[in-house]
Coordinates of C-alpha atoms and ligand atoms in Angstrom, one line a residue:
M1 CA -0.9 34.9 -22.1
D2 CA 2.4 34.2 -24.6
A3 CA 1.1 31.0 -26.6
R4 CA 3.9 29.0 -26.3
N5 CA 2.9 28.7 -22.3
H6 CA 0.8 25.9 -23.6
E7 CA 3.2 24.0 -25.3
A8 CA 3.0 20.8 -23.6
D9 CA 4.6 18.7 -26.6
L10 CA 8.4 20.5 -25.8
D11 CA 11.4 17.6 -25.7
A12 CA 13.1 20.4 -24.5
V13 CA 13.8 23.2 -22.5
I14 CA 17.1 24.6 -22.6
V15 CA 18.5 27.0 -20.2
G16 CA 20.8 30.0 -21.8
A17 CA 21.3 31.3 -25.3
G18 CA 25.0 31.3 -25.1
F19 CA 27.5 29.1 -26.8
A20 CA 26.8 25.4 -25.4
G21 CA 22.4 26.6 -25.2
M22 CA 23.2 27.7 -29.1
Y23 CA 24.2 24.5 -30.5
M24 CA 22.2 22.5 -27.8
L25 CA 19.4 24.1 -29.7
H26 CA 20.9 23.3 -33.7
R27 CA 21.7 19.7 -32.8
L28 CA 18.2 19.2 -31.3
R29 CA 16.9 20.4 -34.4
G30 CA 19.1 18.8 -36.9
L31 CA 17.8 15.0 -35.1
G32 CA 14.2 16.3 -34.9
F33 CA 13.5 17.4 -31.2
T34 CA 11.4 20.1 -30.9
A35 CA 13.2 22.7 -28.0
R36 CA 13.2 26.3 -26.9
V37 CA 16.1 28.3 -25.4
L38 CA 15.0 30.6 -22.0
E39 CA 17.8 33.3 -21.8
A40 CA 18.4 36.0 -19.1
G41 CA 20.2 38.3 -21.3
S42 CA 18.7 40.4 -24.5
G43 CA 20.8 38.3 -27.1
V44 CA 23.0 34.8 -27.2
G45 CA 26.6 34.9 -26.3
G46 CA 25.9 34.2 -22.9
T47 CA 30.1 34.7 -21.3
W48 CA 30.6 37.2 -23.6
Y49 CA 27.3 38.7 -23.7
W50 CA 28.0 39.5 -19.9
N51 CA 31.7 40.0 -19.7
R52 CA 32.5 43.5 -21.4
Y53 CA 34.8 45.3 -19.6
P54 CA 37.5 46.5 -21.6
G55 CA 39.8 44.2 -23.0
A56 CA 38.2 40.9 -22.3
R57 CA 39.3 38.5 -24.2
C58 CA 39.6 34.6 -24.6
D59 CA 42.5 33.5 -23.2
V60 CA 42.8 30.2 -26.0
E61 CA 43.4 31.7 -29.2
S62 CA 39.9 32.1 -31.6
V63 CA 40.8 29.4 -34.4
Q64 CA 40.0 27.0 -31.7
Y65 CA 37.6 28.8 -29.7
S66 CA 35.1 28.3 -32.0
Y67 CA 32.7 25.9 -33.2
Q68 CA 33.8 22.5 -35.2
F69 CA 29.8 21.7 -36.1
S70 CA 29.8 22.8 -38.9
S71 CA 32.8 22.8 -41.4
D72 CA 30.6 25.8 -43.5
L73 CA 30.8 27.9 -40.4
Q74 CA 35.1 27.3 -40.0
Q75 CA 35.4 28.4 -43.5
E76 CA 33.4 31.4 -43.8
W77 CA 34.3 32.5 -40.1
D78 CA 37.2 35.0 -40.6
W79 CA 38.9 35.8 -37.5
T80 CA 40.5 38.7 -37.1
E81 CA 42.7 38.9 -34.0
R82 CA 45.0 35.9 -32.3
Y83 CA 42.8 35.9 -29.5
A84 CA 39.4 37.9 -30.3
A85 CA 37.9 40.8 -28.0
Q86 CA 34.7 40.4 -26.9
P87 CA 33.2 42.6 -29.1
E88 CA 34.1 40.0 -32.3
L89 CA 33.1 37.3 -29.8
L90 CA 29.5 38.6 -29.8
R91 CA 29.4 39.3 -33.2
Y92 CA 30.7 35.5 -34.0
A93 CA 27.6 34.3 -31.4
D94 CA 25.9 36.5 -33.2
H95 CA 26.5 35.1 -36.5
V96 CA 26.1 31.5 -35.4
A97 CA 22.5 32.8 -34.7
D98 CA 21.4 34.5 -37.4
R99 CA 23.4 31.5 -40.0
F100 CA 21.3 28.6 -38.7
D101 CA 18.1 30.7 -37.8
L102 CA 18.5 29.9 -33.5
K103 CA 16.5 33.2 -32.6
R104 CA 13.3 32.1 -33.3
D105 CA 13.2 29.4 -30.4
I106 CA 15.0 32.2 -28.3
D107 CA 13.0 33.8 -25.7
F108 CA 15.0 36.8 -24.7
N109 CA 15.1 38.5 -20.9
T110 CA 13.5 35.6 -19.8
R111 CA 15.4 34.5 -16.5
V112 CA 14.6 30.9 -15.3
K113 CA 13.9 30.6 -11.7
S114 CA 12.5 26.8 -11.3
A115 CA 12.6 23.4 -12.6
A116 CA 10.7 21.0 -11.3
F117 CA 10.1 17.9 -12.2
D118 CA 6.4 16.2 -12.6
E119 CA 7.2 12.4 -11.7
A120 CA 3.4 11.3 -12.5
A121 CA 3.5 12.9 -16.3
G122 CA 7.5 12.6 -16.6
R123 CA 7.8 16.2 -17.4
W124 CA 10.0 19.3 -16.1
V125 CA 7.9 22.4 -15.3
I126 CA 10.1 25.5 -16.0
E127 CA 8.8 28.9 -14.4
T128 CA 10.7 32.0 -15.6
A129 CA 10.9 34.8 -13.4
N130 CA 8.3 37.1 -15.7
G131 CA 6.1 34.3 -15.5
K132 CA 5.8 32.3 -18.4
R133 CA 5.5 28.0 -16.9
L134 CA 7.0 24.9 -19.7
S135 CA 6.7 21.7 -19.9
A136 CA 9.4 19.7 -21.6
R137 CA 10.7 15.6 -21.7
F138 CA 13.9 17.5 -20.8
C139 CA 15.6 19.9 -18.7
I140 CA 19.0 20.8 -20.3
M141 CA 20.9 23.2 -18.2
A142 CA 23.5 25.5 -20.7
T143 CA 23.9 27.8 -17.6
G144 CA 27.6 28.3 -18.1
C145 CA 30.7 28.0 -15.7
L146 CA 31.4 31.2 -14.8
S147 CA 28.3 33.0 -14.7
S148 CA 27.7 33.6 -11.4
P149 CA 29.3 37.1 -10.5
N150 CA 30.5 36.7 -7.3
L151 CA 29.9 40.0 -5.1
P152 CA 31.5 39.9 -1.8
D153 CA 29.9 41.2 0.9
F154 CA 32.1 44.5 1.5
K155 CA 30.7 45.8 4.6
G156 CA 29.6 49.6 3.9
L157 CA 28.9 48.5 0.0
E158 CA 25.8 50.1 -0.1
S159 CA 26.8 53.3 1.2
F160 CA 29.3 54.1 -1.7
K161 CA 27.6 57.2 -3.1
G162 CA 29.7 56.8 -6.6
D163 CA 29.3 54.5 -9.4
R164 CA 29.9 50.4 -8.9
Y165 CA 30.3 48.3 -11.6
H166 CA 31.0 44.2 -11.7
T167 CA 33.2 43.3 -14.5
G168 CA 30.6 40.2 -15.1
Y169 CA 28.1 42.2 -15.3
W170 CA 29.2 45.0 -17.6
P171 CA 26.8 48.6 -18.4
K172 CA 26.3 47.5 -22.2
E173 CA 26.9 51.0 -23.2
G174 CA 30.5 51.0 -21.7
V175 CA 31.8 53.0 -19.1
D176 CA 34.0 55.7 -19.9
F177 CA 36.5 56.6 -17.0
T178 CA 38.3 59.7 -17.9
G179 CA 39.2 62.1 -15.6
K180 CA 37.3 59.7 -12.9
R181 CA 39.2 57.9 -10.0
V182 CA 38.8 54.2 -10.2
A183 CA 39.5 51.4 -7.9
V184 CA 39.5 48.0 -9.0
I185 CA 39.5 45.4 -6.5
G186 CA 40.4 41.7 -7.7
T187 CA 43.3 41.0 -9.7
G188 CA 42.3 38.0 -11.6
S189 CA 42.3 37.2 -15.3
S190 CA 39.1 39.8 -14.9
A191 CA 41.4 42.2 -13.4
V192 CA 44.6 41.9 -15.2
Q193 CA 42.6 41.9 -18.2
S194 CA 41.2 45.1 -17.7
I195 CA 43.4 47.2 -15.7
P196 CA 46.0 48.1 -18.8
I197 CA 43.0 49.7 -20.6
M198 CA 41.2 51.6 -17.3
A199 CA 44.7 53.1 -16.4
A200 CA 45.6 54.5 -19.9
Q201 CA 41.4 56.0 -19.4
A202 CA 41.6 57.3 -15.6
A203 CA 42.6 60.1 -13.9
H204 CA 43.7 57.5 -11.5
L205 CA 43.4 54.2 -10.7
T206 CA 44.2 52.1 -7.2
V207 CA 44.0 48.2 -7.1
F208 CA 43.3 46.3 -4.1
Q209 CA 45.0 42.9 -4.7
R210 CA 44.3 40.3 -2.3
T211 CA 46.1 37.1 -4.4
A212 CA 48.8 38.3 -6.9
N213 CA 48.2 36.6 -10.0
Y214 CA 50.9 34.6 -12.3
A215 CA 49.8 36.6 -15.9
V216 CA 52.1 34.8 -19.2
P217 CA 52.1 37.9 -22.5
A218 CA 49.6 37.0 -24.7
H219 CA 52.0 39.1 -27.9
N220 CA 48.2 39.3 -29.5
K221 CA 48.3 39.9 -32.7
A222 CA 46.2 40.8 -35.7
L223 CA 45.5 37.6 -37.1
E224 CA 47.4 38.0 -41.6
A225 CA 45.5 36.6 -44.3
D226 CA 47.8 33.9 -45.4
Y227 CA 47.7 32.6 -41.4
I228 CA 44.3 32.3 -41.6
A229 CA 44.5 30.2 -45.0
R230 CA 46.5 27.7 -43.4
V231 CA 44.7 27.4 -40.4
K232 CA 41.8 26.7 -42.4
A233 CA 43.0 24.2 -45.0
E234 CA 43.9 22.8 -41.1
Y235 CA 41.1 22.8 -39.2
P236 CA 40.3 19.5 -39.4
T237 CA 43.4 18.2 -38.8
M238 CA 44.0 20.5 -35.6
R239 CA 40.7 19.8 -34.2
A240 CA 42.1 16.2 -34.6
R241 CA 45.3 17.1 -32.6
A242 CA 43.6 19.3 -29.7
R243 CA 41.3 16.3 -29.0
T244 CA 43.9 14.3 -28.5
T245 CA 45.0 17.0 -25.5
M246 CA 44.3 17.2 -21.8
T247 CA 43.0 20.0 -22.5
G248 CA 41.2 19.6 -26.2
I249 CA 43.5 22.8 -27.3
D250 CA 46.4 21.6 -30.1
F251 CA 49.1 22.2 -28.0
D252 CA 52.6 21.4 -27.8
Y253 CA 53.2 19.8 -24.0
S254 CA 56.0 18.4 -23.6
D255 CA 56.9 15.2 -22.4
R256 CA 60.0 16.5 -20.2
A257 CA 60.5 16.8 -16.7
A258 CA 61.5 19.8 -15.4
L259 CA 63.8 18.1 -13.1
E260 CA 65.4 16.2 -15.4
T261 CA 66.1 18.9 -17.4
S262 CA 69.3 21.2 -16.9
A263 CA 68.5 24.2 -15.7
E264 CA 69.9 26.4 -18.9
D265 CA 67.9 23.9 -21.0
R266 CA 64.6 24.7 -19.1
T267 CA 65.5 28.6 -18.9
R268 CA 66.1 28.5 -22.5
E269 CA 62.0 26.1 -23.0
Y270 CA 60.9 29.1 -20.6
E271 CA 62.1 31.3 -22.6
R272 CA 61.1 29.9 -26.0
R273 CA 57.2 29.8 -24.3
W274 CA 57.2 33.0 -22.7
N275 CA 58.3 34.4 -25.9
H276 CA 55.2 32.9 -28.1
G277 CA 53.0 33.8 -25.7
G278 CA 50.0 32.3 -23.5
L279 CA 49.3 29.5 -21.8
W280 CA 50.6 27.4 -24.1
F281 CA 53.8 28.1 -21.7
L282 CA 52.6 26.1 -19.0
G283 CA 53.1 23.3 -21.3
A284 CA 56.6 23.5 -21.1
F285 CA 57.8 20.3 -19.0
K286 CA 54.9 18.0 -17.6
D287 CA 55.8 17.9 -13.9
L288 CA 54.7 21.3 -13.1
M289 CA 51.7 20.8 -12.2
V290 CA 52.3 17.7 -10.2
S291 CA 55.6 18.0 -8.8
D292 CA 56.3 21.5 -6.2
E293 CA 60.3 21.4 -7.1
A294 CA 59.3 21.6 -10.6
N295 CA 57.0 24.3 -10.2
A296 CA 58.4 26.5 -8.4
T297 CA 61.3 26.2 -11.6
C298 CA 59.0 27.5 -13.7
A299 CA 57.3 30.5 -10.9
D300 CA 61.0 31.4 -10.8
F301 CA 61.5 32.4 -14.3
V302 CA 58.0 34.3 -13.9
R303 CA 58.9 36.3 -10.7
A304 CA 62.6 37.0 -12.7
K305 CA 59.8 38.5 -15.8
I306 CA 57.9 40.4 -13.6
H307 CA 60.8 42.0 -11.4
S308 CA 62.2 43.0 -15.2
R309 CA 58.9 44.5 -16.3
V310 CA 58.1 46.9 -13.3
R311 CA 61.0 49.3 -12.5
D312 CA 59.9 49.3 -8.5
P313 CA 61.3 46.3 -6.8
E314 CA 59.0 47.1 -3.6
I315 CA 56.0 46.8 -6.3
A316 CA 57.4 44.4 -8.5
R317 CA 57.6 42.2 -5.2
L318 CA 54.5 43.0 -4.1
L319 CA 53.0 41.9 -8.0
S320 CA 54.5 38.7 -7.6
P321 CA 53.0 35.5 -6.6
T322 CA 54.3 33.1 -4.1
N323 CA 51.6 30.7 -4.8
T324 CA 51.7 27.4 -7.3
I325 CA 51.8 28.7 -10.9
G326 CA 48.9 26.7 -12.8
C327 CA 47.5 26.6 -9.4
K328 CA 44.5 29.5 -9.6
R329 CA 44.2 29.3 -13.4
L330 CA 46.8 32.0 -15.1
C331 CA 46.4 34.5 -16.4
V332 CA 47.2 36.3 -20.2
D333 CA 47.7 39.7 -20.1
I334 CA 48.4 42.5 -22.6
G335 CA 51.1 44.9 -20.7
Y336 CA 49.4 44.0 -17.2
Y337 CA 52.9 44.8 -15.1
E338 CA 54.0 47.5 -17.3
T339 CA 50.9 49.3 -16.2
F340 CA 52.1 49.6 -12.8
N341 CA 54.8 51.5 -13.3
R342 CA 52.5 54.6 -14.6
G343 CA 52.1 57.7 -12.5
N344 CA 48.6 57.4 -12.1
V345 CA 48.3 54.0 -10.8
T346 CA 48.5 52.6 -6.9
L347 CA 48.8 49.1 -6.1
I348 CA 47.0 48.6 -2.2
D349 CA 48.3 44.6 -1.2
V350 CA 45.4 43.9 0.7
S351 CA 46.9 39.9 1.7
E352 CA 47.1 40.5 5.3
R353 CA 44.8 42.2 6.2
P354 CA 41.5 42.8 4.3
I355 CA 40.1 46.1 3.2
D356 CA 38.4 47.6 5.9
A357 CA 35.4 49.2 4.2
I358 CA 33.2 50.9 1.3
T359 CA 32.7 53.9 2.5
P360 CA 30.3 56.4 0.9
E361 CA 33.5 58.1 -1.0
G362 CA 35.9 55.0 -1.8
V363 CA 37.5 52.2 0.1
R364 CA 39.4 51.8 3.4
A365 CA 42.1 50.6 3.8
H366 CA 44.5 49.5 6.1
G367 CA 42.7 52.8 8.0
R368 CA 43.1 55.1 4.8
E369 CA 40.2 55.6 2.7
H370 CA 41.1 56.1 -1.3
K371 CA 38.9 58.5 -2.5
V372 CA 37.5 57.1 -5.5
D373 CA 34.2 57.7 -8.7
A374 CA 34.2 54.3 -9.2
I375 CA 34.9 50.8 -7.8
V376 CA 35.2 48.6 -10.4
F377 CA 34.4 44.6 -8.8
A378 CA 37.1 42.3 -10.7
T379 CA 35.6 39.6 -8.0
G380 CA 34.6 36.6 -9.9
F381 CA 31.9 34.3 -9.8
D382 CA 30.4 31.2 -7.9
A383 CA 32.1 28.6 -9.9
M384 CA 30.2 26.5 -11.9
T385 CA 27.7 25.4 -9.8
G386 CA 26.3 29.6 -8.6
A387 CA 24.9 29.6 -11.9
L388 CA 22.4 26.3 -11.2
N389 CA 22.2 26.9 -7.4
K390 CA 20.0 30.2 -8.4
I391 CA 17.9 28.2 -9.7
D392 CA 15.0 26.0 -7.8
I393 CA 15.5 22.3 -9.2
R394 CA 13.4 20.0 -7.8
G395 CA 14.1 16.8 -8.6
R396 CA 12.4 13.8 -7.3
G397 CA 10.0 13.3 -4.7
G398 CA 10.9 17.8 -4.4
L399 CA 14.7 17.0 -3.6
A400 CA 16.3 20.2 -4.1
L401 CA 19.8 20.0 -5.9
R402 CA 21.0 23.2 -3.6
E403 CA 19.9 20.5 -0.9
K404 CA 22.1 17.5 -2.6
W405 CA 24.9 19.3 -3.8
S406 CA 25.0 20.8 0.1
A407 CA 29.1 19.5 0.6
G408 CA 29.7 19.6 -2.6
P409 CA 28.2 19.0 -6.5
R410 CA 27.8 15.3 -7.1
A411 CA 26.9 14.4 -10.6
Y412 CA 27.8 11.8 -12.9
L413 CA 29.8 12.5 -15.6
G414 CA 29.1 16.3 -15.1
V415 CA 26.3 15.5 -17.1
A416 CA 23.5 14.0 -14.8
M417 CA 22.6 13.5 -11.2
A418 CA 21.1 10.7 -9.6
G419 CA 17.2 12.3 -8.2
F420 CA 17.3 14.3 -11.3
P421 CA 15.9 12.1 -14.5
N422 CA 16.1 14.0 -17.8
L423 CA 17.4 17.2 -16.3
Y424 CA 21.7 17.7 -18.2
T425 CA 23.9 19.7 -17.6
I426 CA 26.1 21.4 -20.3
T427 CA 30.5 21.4 -19.2
G428 CA 28.9 20.5 -14.8
P429 CA 30.7 19.5 -12.6
G430 CA 32.7 16.6 -13.0
S431 CA 33.5 17.1 -16.3
P432 CA 36.7 18.7 -17.8
S433 CA 34.6 21.6 -18.9
V434 CA 37.1 25.1 -17.7
L435 CA 40.3 23.2 -17.1
T436 CA 39.5 22.3 -21.2
N437 CA 38.5 24.6 -24.2
M438 CA 35.5 25.7 -24.1
L439 CA 34.4 25.3 -27.6
P440 CA 34.8 21.7 -27.9
T441 CA 34.0 20.5 -24.7
I442 CA 30.8 21.8 -25.0
E443 CA 30.6 20.5 -28.2
Q444 CA 31.1 16.6 -27.2
H445 CA 28.7 17.7 -24.4
V446 CA 26.2 18.8 -26.9
E447 CA 26.4 15.7 -29.0
W448 CA 26.7 13.0 -26.3
I449 CA 23.2 14.9 -25.0
A450 CA 21.9 14.8 -28.0
D451 CA 22.4 10.8 -28.6
S452 CA 21.4 10.4 -25.5
M453 CA 18.4 11.3 -26.3
T454 CA 17.7 9.7 -29.4
Y455 CA 19.1 6.1 -28.7
M456 CA 15.9 6.6 -25.9
R457 CA 13.5 8.0 -29.3
D458 CA 14.6 4.6 -30.8
R459 CA 13.7 2.4 -28.0
Q460 CA 10.6 4.4 -26.9
L461 CA 12.2 4.5 -23.7
G462 CA 10.7 7.8 -21.1
R463 CA 13.8 8.4 -18.9
I464 CA 17.3 8.5 -18.2
E465 CA 18.7 9.0 -14.7
P466 CA 22.0 8.3 -14.0
V467 CA 22.2 5.6 -10.6
A468 CA 23.2 6.2 -7.4
A469 CA 27.2 4.0 -7.5
A470 CA 27.6 4.8 -10.8
E471 CA 27.7 8.6 -9.8
E472 CA 28.9 8.0 -6.5
E473 CA 32.2 6.0 -8.2
W474 CA 32.9 8.6 -10.7
V475 CA 32.5 11.6 -7.6
G476 CA 35.1 10.0 -6.0
H477 CA 37.1 9.4 -9.2
V478 CA 37.1 13.5 -9.7
G479 CA 38.2 13.9 -6.0
E480 CA 41.3 11.5 -6.8
A481 CA 42.5 12.2 -10.0
A482 CA 42.5 15.9 -8.6
S483 CA 43.9 15.1 -4.9
R484 CA 46.9 14.4 -7.0
T485 CA 47.9 17.6 -8.7
L486 CA 49.6 20.7 -7.4
R487 CA 45.9 22.5 -9.0
Y488 CA 44.0 21.1 -5.4
T489 CA 46.5 22.7 -3.3
C490 CA 44.9 26.6 -3.3
S491 CA 42.3 28.9 -2.7
S492 CA 40.7 28.5 -6.3
W493 CA 37.6 29.2 -7.4
Y494 CA 38.1 25.7 -9.3
L495 CA 37.6 24.3 -5.5
G496 CA 35.1 27.3 -4.5
V497 CA 37.2 29.3 -2.0
N498 CA 36.7 32.5 -3.2
I499 CA 33.1 32.2 -2.0
P500 CA 32.1 31.7 1.9
G501 CA 30.9 29.3 3.4
K502 CA 31.0 26.9 -0.8
P503 CA 32.3 23.8 0.5
R504 CA 35.8 22.7 -0.4
V505 CA 35.5 20.6 -3.3
F506 CA 37.6 20.3 -6.5
M507 CA 34.5 20.9 -8.8
P508 CA 35.9 20.1 -12.2
Y509 CA 37.6 16.8 -14.0
I510 CA 41.2 16.8 -14.3
G511 CA 41.7 13.4 -16.1
G512 CA 42.5 14.8 -19.2
F513 CA 39.7 15.4 -21.6
P514 CA 40.7 11.8 -24.1
K515 CA 40.3 10.3 -21.4
Y516 CA 36.4 11.7 -20.4
I517 CA 35.8 11.7 -24.1
A518 CA 36.7 8.2 -23.9
K519 CA 35.0 7.1 -20.9
C520 CA 31.6 9.3 -22.1
N521 CA 32.0 6.9 -25.6
D522 CA 32.0 3.6 -23.5
V523 CA 29.2 4.6 -21.3
A524 CA 27.1 5.5 -24.4
A525 CA 28.5 2.2 -26.3
G526 CA 27.2 0.0 -23.4
G527 CA 23.8 1.1 -23.7
Y528 CA 24.5 4.1 -21.3
E529 CA 25.9 2.7 -18.5
G530 CA 25.3 3.9 -15.2
F531 CA 22.4 5.4 -16.4
A532 CA 19.2 3.3 -15.2
L533 CA 16.5 4.5 -18.3
A534 CA 13.0 3.0 -18.6
Ligands
LIG601 P1 39.2 35.7 -10.6 O1 39.8 34.5 -10.9 O2 38.0 34.5 -9.7 O3 39.9 37.1 -9.5 C1 38.4 37.8 -8.8 C2 39.4 38.5 -7.4 O4 39.2 39.0 -7.1 C3 41.1 37.4 -7.2 O5 41.8 38.2 -7.3 C4 40.2 37.3 -5.8 O6 41.0 37.2 -4.6 C5 39.5 38.7 -5.6 N1 38.5 39.4 -4.9 C6 37.6 38.3 -4.4 N2 37.2 38.6 -3.1 C7 37.7 39.9 -2.8 C8 37.6 40.4 -1.4 N3 36.5 40.0 -0.6 N4 38.7 41.3 -1.3 C9 39.6 41.5 -1.9 N5 40.1 41.0 -3.3 C10 39.0 39.5 -3.8 O7 37.8 35.9 -11.3 P2 38.2 36.5 -12.8 O8 37.2 37.6 -13.0 O9 38.8 37.5 -12.9 O10 38.5 35.6 -13.6 C11 37.3 34.8 -14.0 C12 38.0 33.5 -15.1 O11 37.3 33.9 -16.0 C13 39.5 33.5 -15.0 O12 39.9 31.9 -13.9 C14 39.1 32.6 -16.4 O13 39.0 31.0 -16.4 C15 38.2 33.4 -17.5 P3 41.9 36.2 -4.0 O14 42.8 35.2 -5.2 O15 40.5 34.9 -3.9 O16 42.9 36.3 -3.0

């Protein structure tokens, strides 16, 4: 038996060794808490450990998609590209783990099966799939927002004789599609990133598209030494500026309204942002996510761009989304639309009639079989709640989290749940999380959680748990904020609509990073208002 099974004095068990779990461990250690991280993968990196599909890269610029808790770390690391690719992001995660000597407190290849609160002892008991049992005063879920891959239940799925891949669970050794006929199902961000690369390699690529997606060009590039030096000199001010924006990204969000701007001016602004590249595009006008009419001006601009990039007008039409731009997460592309000009790429629209079945030899759609050697499922994730619901989490009185969340997630500030004392979720549902830059949003949660644990230690308190009424009020506020935006209107994973049977609830908090930080700070300053401490 593992010696660590006997560690009865652990302050915290942290589930997950992605960016959230790694920093949580480092922070707790620094404050003198004992903590152990349990990680299903064989290495650190979370999202960037699992999502090794070709073309995987961040869609927030690398210099911002990075930790800021250590100025030394920030100064010593040099990003090579505007948007770092997965291997570089994984190297960064690994560097952080080594630099702060984190691995000695991480159990790899260890999947958590259950976590139950022992009321008498006031401790969490965590059991893993490989038979470990740990107990700790606090259990901190750093399980990620997009970490439970969604493989739809296609008819005939198991009959397929070729190779099967999911973008969120890509083989470590990589995949060589040279000479292969490949099908891709899905056209979200993972598909948009991987399709151009797979198309360049495969003999033929057939893309099955249910919903066309908006993508703006990345204009990715190598970062020059003088740019990096400038960023490093300005890091503190850049990070401070970022904290004042809705998304926690240092962006120039316009305070002009599209509908109060002339058509020529509007187009000029869209063009300027299109040429700059990236998610910044949607910051062009302040009314884009609240007014259909304003949104349409932006959507029209992008649709025209798609038509200018795709030679065949019928394919351009099929690739042109008809829904609200920014409602589903905007994609950032490198040559995506142009890929459909290639002779070896076929687009199959399955928006009106779903894929009939997976067959032993390929994919059947509209009654026709497309024979392939491999199928890539770029079908996304059971977002935000999926990874948590996979674990049998039990709070007071044996209450199951899955049960509590059966009509949609309920959490106070997206960080803790009534009925589950001493359980924290980093970037959980009800927090800004996926609507913000993940790194600063993770850091804010980690620091808030660590502060609350320190507060309790200083006062010799053993338990923290949200009061039901405070949780209720917050859940109401999260829903109300979402309902005021156009993001509420489409079938996105923000709403859980991509998973059959999942309740339609807007999961992240859309009120903006500054407002959320202020609320969290107020709660803490008020002695953890809305929480019961004992
Ligand atoms: P997404 O954005 O959820 O995309 C999944 C894609 O798979 C999307 O185009 C779906 O179509 C499609 N899909 C899902 N189920 C099916 C079925 N049954 N048939 C056909 N097509 C299907 O996941 P990604 O991995 O691309 O990106 C996730 C996030 O990671 C992204 O937003 C960034 O934040 C990074 P649908 O749109 O549901 O009609």
